[in-house]
């Protein structure tokens, strides 16, 4: 029997807490306007990029190995993630204060929340009951490390232009930078 969900030290607790953070960030984008909405949207994109990369590098491979029908489950999640990437790419081209942005953003919000719930139900809960606690704690450390090394967050002490440059660009390049950083460490 694996660790209990919610004990706070395992990868499942860590990623579920991030799902809750992402839900709040969606609300934050919708309640903001102008420059604040742009800033909130960029922060959401960075969080999603690093979170999805950690799942792709750490959770999905484990799910494929230990969950019955794991390949099919992971394929379904990756398909959802790909749809979200396309939706984000479309949103990046829109004025954040337009009605079109708001409508498409709400569609993305619903899709991401449904995706998170599927992950929790089909991957996270099964990993929690299949893998031993020590392994789940190691996976959490790997996920935390992955997020620290991903160059998608501002680093204290960096000049504004270097930080802005690192954070700029479409979601797809944020994912690439996160993957590169995780792969090198």
PDB file of C-alpha atoms in Angstrom:
ATOM      1  CA  UNK A   1       0.000   0.000   0.000  1.00  0.00           C
ATOM      2  CA  UNK A   2       1.343   3.412  -0.939  1.00  0.00           C
ATOM      3  CA  UNK A   3       1.373   6.644   0.973  1.00  0.00           C
ATOM      4  CA  UNK A   4      -1.775   8.449   2.025  1.00  0.00           C
ATOM      5  CA  UNK A   5      -2.677  11.309  -0.267  1.00  0.00           C
ATOM      6  CA  UNK A   6      -2.341  14.617   1.491  1.00  0.00           C
ATOM      7  CA  UNK A   7       0.465  13.801   3.899  1.00  0.00           C
ATOM      8  CA  UNK A   8       2.379  16.618   2.259  1.00  0.00           C
ATOM      9  CA  UNK A   9       5.693  14.923   1.501  1.00  0.00           C
ATOM     10  CA  UNK A  10       4.860  12.913  -1.617  1.00  0.00           C
ATOM     11  CA  UNK A  11       4.664  13.913  -5.283  1.00  0.00           C
ATOM     12  CA  UNK A  12       0.880  13.453  -5.380  1.00  0.00           C
ATOM     13  CA  UNK A  13       0.292  16.001  -2.592  1.00  0.00           C
ATOM     14  CA  UNK A  14       2.733  18.397  -4.237  1.00  0.00           C
ATOM     15  CA  UNK A  15       1.092  18.269  -7.677  1.00  0.00           C
ATOM     16  CA  UNK A  16      -2.460  18.352  -6.291  1.00  0.00           C
ATOM     17  CA  UNK A  17      -1.562  21.512  -4.371  1.00  0.00           C
ATOM     18  CA  UNK A  18      -0.272  22.972  -7.647  1.00  0.00           C
ATOM     19  CA  UNK A  19      -3.568  22.121  -9.343  1.00  0.00           C
ATOM     20  CA  UNK A  20      -5.330  24.170  -6.656  1.00  0.00           C
ATOM     21  CA  UNK A  21      -2.862  27.023  -7.238  1.00  0.00           C
ATOM     22  CA  UNK A  22      -3.538  26.901 -11.011  1.00  0.00           C
ATOM     23  CA  UNK A  23      -7.312  27.088 -10.399  1.00  0.00           C
ATOM     24  CA  UNK A  24      -6.776  30.226  -8.301  1.00  0.00           C
ATOM     25  CA  UNK A  25      -4.502  31.688 -10.978  1.00  0.00           C
ATOM     26  CA  UNK A  26      -7.242  31.242 -13.600  1.00  0.00           C
ATOM     27  CA  UNK A  27      -9.591  33.216 -11.334  1.00  0.00           C
ATOM     28  CA  UNK A  28      -6.880  35.850 -10.909  1.00  0.00           C
ATOM     29  CA  UNK A  29      -6.603  36.351 -14.677  1.00  0.00           C
ATOM     30  CA  UNK A  30     -10.374  36.666 -15.059  1.00  0.00           C
ATOM     31  CA  UNK A  31     -10.673  39.208 -12.230  1.00  0.00           C
ATOM     32  CA  UNK A  32      -7.829  41.423 -13.549  1.00  0.00           C
ATOM     33  CA  UNK A  33      -7.726  43.848 -16.478  1.00  0.00           C
ATOM     34  CA  UNK A  34      -5.113  45.580 -18.618  1.00  0.00           C
ATOM     35  CA  UNK A  35      -1.486  45.224 -17.527  1.00  0.00           C
ATOM     36  CA  UNK A  36      -2.471  43.278 -14.401  1.00  0.00           C
ATOM     37  CA  UNK A  37      -4.323  40.734 -16.538  1.00  0.00           C
ATOM     38  CA  UNK A  38      -1.313  40.420 -18.855  1.00  0.00           C
ATOM     39  CA  UNK A  39       0.970  39.868 -15.849  1.00  0.00           C
ATOM     40  CA  UNK A  40      -1.430  37.299 -14.310  1.00  0.00           C
ATOM     41  CA  UNK A  41      -1.757  35.479 -17.663  1.00  0.00           C
ATOM     42  CA  UNK A  42       2.033  35.332 -18.087  1.00  0.00           C
ATOM     43  CA  UNK A  43       2.457  33.973 -14.559  1.00  0.00           C
ATOM     44  CA  UNK A  44      -0.206  31.323 -15.258  1.00  0.00           C
ATOM     45  CA  UNK A  45       1.572  30.327 -18.484  1.00  0.00           C
ATOM     46  CA  UNK A  46       4.916  29.965 -16.659  1.00  0.00           C
ATOM     47  CA  UNK A  47       3.323  27.870 -13.912  1.00  0.00           C
ATOM     48  CA  UNK A  48       1.582  25.622 -16.438  1.00  0.00           C
ATOM     49  CA  UNK A  49       4.790  25.194 -18.468  1.00  0.00           C
ATOM     50  CA  UNK A  50       6.839  24.069 -15.486  1.00  0.00           C
ATOM     51  CA  UNK A  51       4.023  21.957 -13.998  1.00  0.00           C
ATOM     52  CA  UNK A  52       3.314  20.116 -17.258  1.00  0.00           C
ATOM     53  CA  UNK A  53       7.017  19.505 -17.837  1.00  0.00           C
ATOM     54  CA  UNK A  54       7.398  18.009 -14.351  1.00  0.00           C
ATOM     55  CA  UNK A  55       4.417  15.736 -15.048  1.00  0.00           C
ATOM     56  CA  UNK A  56       5.801  14.695 -18.434  1.00  0.00           C
ATOM     57  CA  UNK A  57       9.251  13.948 -17.011  1.00  0.00           C
ATOM     58  CA  UNK A  58       8.264  12.361 -13.687  1.00  0.00           C
ATOM     59  CA  UNK A  59       4.589  11.346 -13.401  1.00  0.00           C
ATOM     60  CA  UNK A  60       3.750  10.031 -16.874  1.00  0.00           C
ATOM     61  CA  UNK A  61       6.732   7.644 -17.095  1.00  0.00           C
ATOM     62  CA  UNK A  62       5.870   6.223 -13.654  1.00  0.00           C
ATOM     63  CA  UNK A  63       2.200   5.869 -14.632  1.00  0.00           C
ATOM     64  CA  UNK A  64       3.178   3.976 -17.786  1.00  0.00           C
ATOM     65  CA  UNK A  65       5.251   1.562 -15.683  1.00  0.00           C
ATOM     66  CA  UNK A  66       3.011   0.853 -12.703  1.00  0.00           C
ATOM     67  CA  UNK A  67      -0.625   1.496 -13.664  1.00  0.00           C
ATOM     68  CA  UNK A  68      -2.610  -1.119 -15.553  1.00  0.00           C
ATOM     69  CA  UNK A  69      -3.471   0.406 -18.944  1.00  0.00           C
ATOM     70  CA  UNK A  70      -0.960   3.168 -18.120  1.00  0.00           C
ATOM     71  CA  UNK A  71       0.009   3.800 -21.745  1.00  0.00           C
ATOM     72  CA  UNK A  72      -3.594   4.571 -22.722  1.00  0.00           C
ATOM     73  CA  UNK A  73      -4.128   6.767 -19.659  1.00  0.00           C
ATOM     74  CA  UNK A  74      -0.993   8.771 -20.360  1.00  0.00           C
ATOM     75  CA  UNK A  75      -1.870   9.090 -24.061  1.00  0.00           C
ATOM     76  CA  UNK A  76      -5.245  10.597 -23.111  1.00  0.00           C
ATOM     77  CA  UNK A  77      -3.608  13.103 -20.737  1.00  0.00           C
ATOM     78  CA  UNK A  78      -0.986  14.064 -23.355  1.00  0.00           C
ATOM     79  CA  UNK A  79      -3.748  14.651 -25.906  1.00  0.00           C
ATOM     80  CA  UNK A  80      -5.475  17.009 -23.437  1.00  0.00           C
ATOM     81  CA  UNK A  81      -2.183  18.782 -22.736  1.00  0.00           C
ATOM     82  CA  UNK A  82      -1.652  19.236 -26.467  1.00  0.00           C
ATOM     83  CA  UNK A  83      -5.121  20.786 -26.838  1.00  0.00           C
ATOM     84  CA  UNK A  84      -4.323  23.166 -23.977  1.00  0.00           C
ATOM     85  CA  UNK A  85      -1.047  24.152 -25.676  1.00  0.00           C
ATOM     86  CA  UNK A  86      -2.972  25.010 -28.863  1.00  0.00           C
ATOM     87  CA  UNK A  87      -5.530  27.016 -26.872  1.00  0.00           C
ATOM     88  CA  UNK A  88      -2.741  28.940 -25.110  1.00  0.00           C
ATOM     89  CA  UNK A  89      -1.054  29.671 -28.445  1.00  0.00           C
ATOM     90  CA  UNK A  90      -4.341  31.119 -29.747  1.00  0.00           C
ATOM     91  CA  UNK A  91      -4.823  33.195 -26.579  1.00  0.00           C
ATOM     92  CA  UNK A  92      -1.310  34.625 -26.841  1.00  0.00           C
ATOM     93  CA  UNK A  93      -2.338  36.377 -30.072  1.00  0.00           C
ATOM     94  CA  UNK A  94      -5.381  38.107 -28.555  1.00  0.00           C
ATOM     95  CA  UNK A  95      -5.863  41.348 -26.646  1.00  0.00           C
ATOM     96  CA  UNK A  96      -6.240  40.245 -22.996  1.00  0.00           C
ATOM     97  CA  UNK A  97      -9.145  42.679 -22.501  1.00  0.00           C
ATOM     98  CA  UNK A  98     -11.140  41.502 -25.535  1.00  0.00           C
ATOM     99  CA  UNK A  99     -14.359  39.495 -25.315  1.00  0.00           C
ATOM    100  CA  UNK A 100     -12.756  36.870 -27.534  1.00  0.00           C
ATOM    101  CA  UNK A 101      -9.887  36.405 -25.062  1.00  0.00           C
ATOM    102  CA  UNK A 102     -12.321  36.091 -22.163  1.00  0.00           C
ATOM    103  CA  UNK A 103     -14.466  33.472 -23.941  1.00  0.00           C
ATOM    104  CA  UNK A 104     -11.490  31.401 -25.124  1.00  0.00           C
ATOM    105  CA  UNK A 105      -9.788  31.728 -21.734  1.00  0.00           C
ATOM    106  CA  UNK A 106     -12.904  30.379 -19.970  1.00  0.00           C
ATOM    107  CA  UNK A 107     -12.864  27.424 -22.376  1.00  0.00           C
ATOM    108  CA  UNK A 108      -9.211  26.774 -21.529  1.00  0.00           C
ATOM    109  CA  UNK A 109      -9.981  27.093 -17.814  1.00  0.00           C
ATOM    110  CA  UNK A 110     -12.722  24.425 -18.034  1.00  0.00           C
ATOM    111  CA  UNK A 111     -10.458  22.108 -20.063  1.00  0.00           C
ATOM    112  CA  UNK A 112      -7.472  22.490 -17.710  1.00  0.00           C
ATOM    113  CA  UNK A 113      -9.619  21.846 -14.624  1.00  0.00           C
ATOM    114  CA  UNK A 114     -11.154  18.729 -16.237  1.00  0.00           C
ATOM    115  CA  UNK A 115      -7.633  17.585 -17.202  1.00  0.00           C
ATOM    116  CA  UNK A 116      -6.350  18.103 -13.641  1.00  0.00           C
ATOM    117  CA  UNK A 117      -9.283  16.131 -12.219  1.00  0.00           C
ATOM    118  CA  UNK A 118      -8.603  13.267 -14.668  1.00  0.00           C
ATOM    119  CA  UNK A 119      -4.930  13.242 -13.666  1.00  0.00           C
ATOM    120  CA  UNK A 120      -5.812  13.163  -9.988  1.00  0.00           C
ATOM    121  CA  UNK A 121      -8.369  10.387 -10.441  1.00  0.00           C
ATOM    122  CA  UNK A 122      -6.579   8.212 -13.001  1.00  0.00           C
ATOM    123  CA  UNK A 123      -2.870   8.804 -12.409  1.00  0.00           C
ATOM    124  CA  UNK A 124      -2.182  10.394  -9.043  1.00  0.00           C
ATOM    125  CA  UNK A 125      -4.488   8.239  -6.916  1.00  0.00           C
ATOM    126  CA  UNK A 126      -3.233   5.041  -8.574  1.00  0.00           C
ATOM    127  CA  UNK A 127       0.406   6.037  -8.149  1.00  0.00           C
ATOM    128  CA  UNK A 128      -0.296   6.814  -4.487  1.00  0.00           C
ATOM    129  CA  UNK A 129      -1.691   3.347  -3.860  1.00  0.00           C
ATOM    130  CA  UNK A 130       0.765   1.423  -6.078  1.00  0.00           C
ATOM    131  CA  UNK A 131       4.144   2.964  -5.284  1.00  0.00           C
ATOM    132  CA  UNK A 132       5.875   2.947  -1.939  1.00  0.00           C
ATOM    133  CA  UNK A 133       6.097   6.120   0.119  1.00  0.00           C
ATOM    134  CA  UNK A 134       9.865   6.468  -0.243  1.00  0.00           C
ATOM    135  CA  UNK A 135       9.595   6.428  -4.054  1.00  0.00           C
ATOM    136  CA  UNK A 136       6.749   8.972  -4.004  1.00  0.00           C
ATOM    137  CA  UNK A 137       8.861  11.238  -1.792  1.00  0.00           C
ATOM    138  CA  UNK A 138      11.818  10.890  -4.190  1.00  0.00           C
ATOM    139  CA  UNK A 139       9.504  11.808  -7.075  1.00  0.00           C
ATOM    140  CA  UNK A 140       8.411  14.906  -5.157  1.00  0.00           C
ATOM    141  CA  UNK A 141      12.036  15.943  -4.721  1.00  0.00           C
ATOM    142  CA  UNK A 142      12.561  15.409  -8.456  1.00  0.00           C
ATOM    143  CA  UNK A 143       9.471  17.515  -9.269  1.00  0.00           C
ATOM    144  CA  UNK A 144      10.598  20.300  -6.924  1.00  0.00           C
ATOM    145  CA  UNK A 145      14.070  20.212  -8.437  1.00  0.00           C
ATOM    146  CA  UNK A 146      12.626  20.254 -11.952  1.00  0.00           C
ATOM    147  CA  UNK A 147      10.687  23.379 -11.095  1.00  0.00           C
ATOM    148  CA  UNK A 148      13.717  25.088  -9.542  1.00  0.00           C
ATOM    149  CA  UNK A 149      15.942  24.514 -12.564  1.00  0.00           C
ATOM    150  CA  UNK A 150      13.351  25.421 -15.193  1.00  0.00           C
ATOM    151  CA  UNK A 151      14.302  28.901 -16.410  1.00  0.00           C
ATOM    152  CA  UNK A 152      10.745  30.157 -16.619  1.00  0.00           C
ATOM    153  CA  UNK A 153      10.638  32.165 -13.416  1.00  0.00           C
ATOM    154  CA  UNK A 154      12.419  35.414 -12.609  1.00  0.00           C
ATOM    155  CA  UNK A 155      15.554  34.893 -10.593  1.00  0.00           C
ATOM    156  CA  UNK A 156      16.436  37.400  -7.864  1.00  0.00           C
ATOM    157  CA  UNK A 157      19.358  39.588  -8.764  1.00  0.00           C
ATOM    158  CA  UNK A 158      18.967  39.285 -12.516  1.00  0.00           C
ATOM    159  CA  UNK A 159      18.692  42.507 -14.443  1.00  0.00           C
ATOM    160  CA  UNK A 160      15.186  43.373 -15.599  1.00  0.00           C
ATOM    161  CA  UNK A 161      16.040  42.878 -19.272  1.00  0.00           C
ATOM    162  CA  UNK A 162      17.617  39.447 -18.708  1.00  0.00           C
ATOM    163  CA  UNK A 163      14.601  38.357 -16.671  1.00  0.00           C
ATOM    164  CA  UNK A 164      12.122  39.724 -19.183  1.00  0.00           C
ATOM    165  CA  UNK A 165      14.010  38.050 -22.008  1.00  0.00           C
ATOM    166  CA  UNK A 166      13.991  34.671 -20.255  1.00  0.00           C
ATOM    167  CA  UNK A 167      10.279  34.914 -19.521  1.00  0.00           C
ATOM    168  CA  UNK A 168       9.228  36.214 -22.912  1.00  0.00           C
ATOM    169  CA  UNK A 169       7.880  34.241 -25.786  1.00  0.00           C
ATOM    170  CA  UNK A 170       5.152  31.783 -26.476  1.00  0.00           C
ATOM    171  CA  UNK A 171       4.141  28.916 -24.209  1.00  0.00           C
ATOM    172  CA  UNK A 172       5.787  26.377 -26.540  1.00  0.00           C
ATOM    173  CA  UNK A 173       9.223  27.921 -26.015  1.00  0.00           C
ATOM    174  CA  UNK A 174       8.632  28.084 -22.249  1.00  0.00           C
ATOM    175  CA  UNK A 175       8.024  24.319 -22.355  1.00  0.00           C
ATOM    176  CA  UNK A 176      11.192  23.774 -24.384  1.00  0.00           C
ATOM    177  CA  UNK A 177      13.281  25.789 -21.914  1.00  0.00           C
ATOM    178  CA  UNK A 178      11.794  23.892 -18.967  1.00  0.00           C
ATOM    179  CA  UNK A 179      12.486  20.526 -20.652  1.00  0.00           C
ATOM    180  CA  UNK A 180      16.056  21.540 -21.522  1.00  0.00           C
ATOM    181  CA  UNK A 181      16.782  22.620 -17.961  1.00  0.00           C
ATOM    182  CA  UNK A 182      15.315  19.463 -16.432  1.00  0.00           C
ATOM    183  CA  UNK A 183      17.140  17.239 -18.926  1.00  0.00           C
ATOM    184  CA  UNK A 184      20.517  18.835 -18.154  1.00  0.00           C
ATOM    185  CA  UNK A 185      20.346  18.341 -14.381  1.00  0.00           C
TER     186      UNK A 185
END
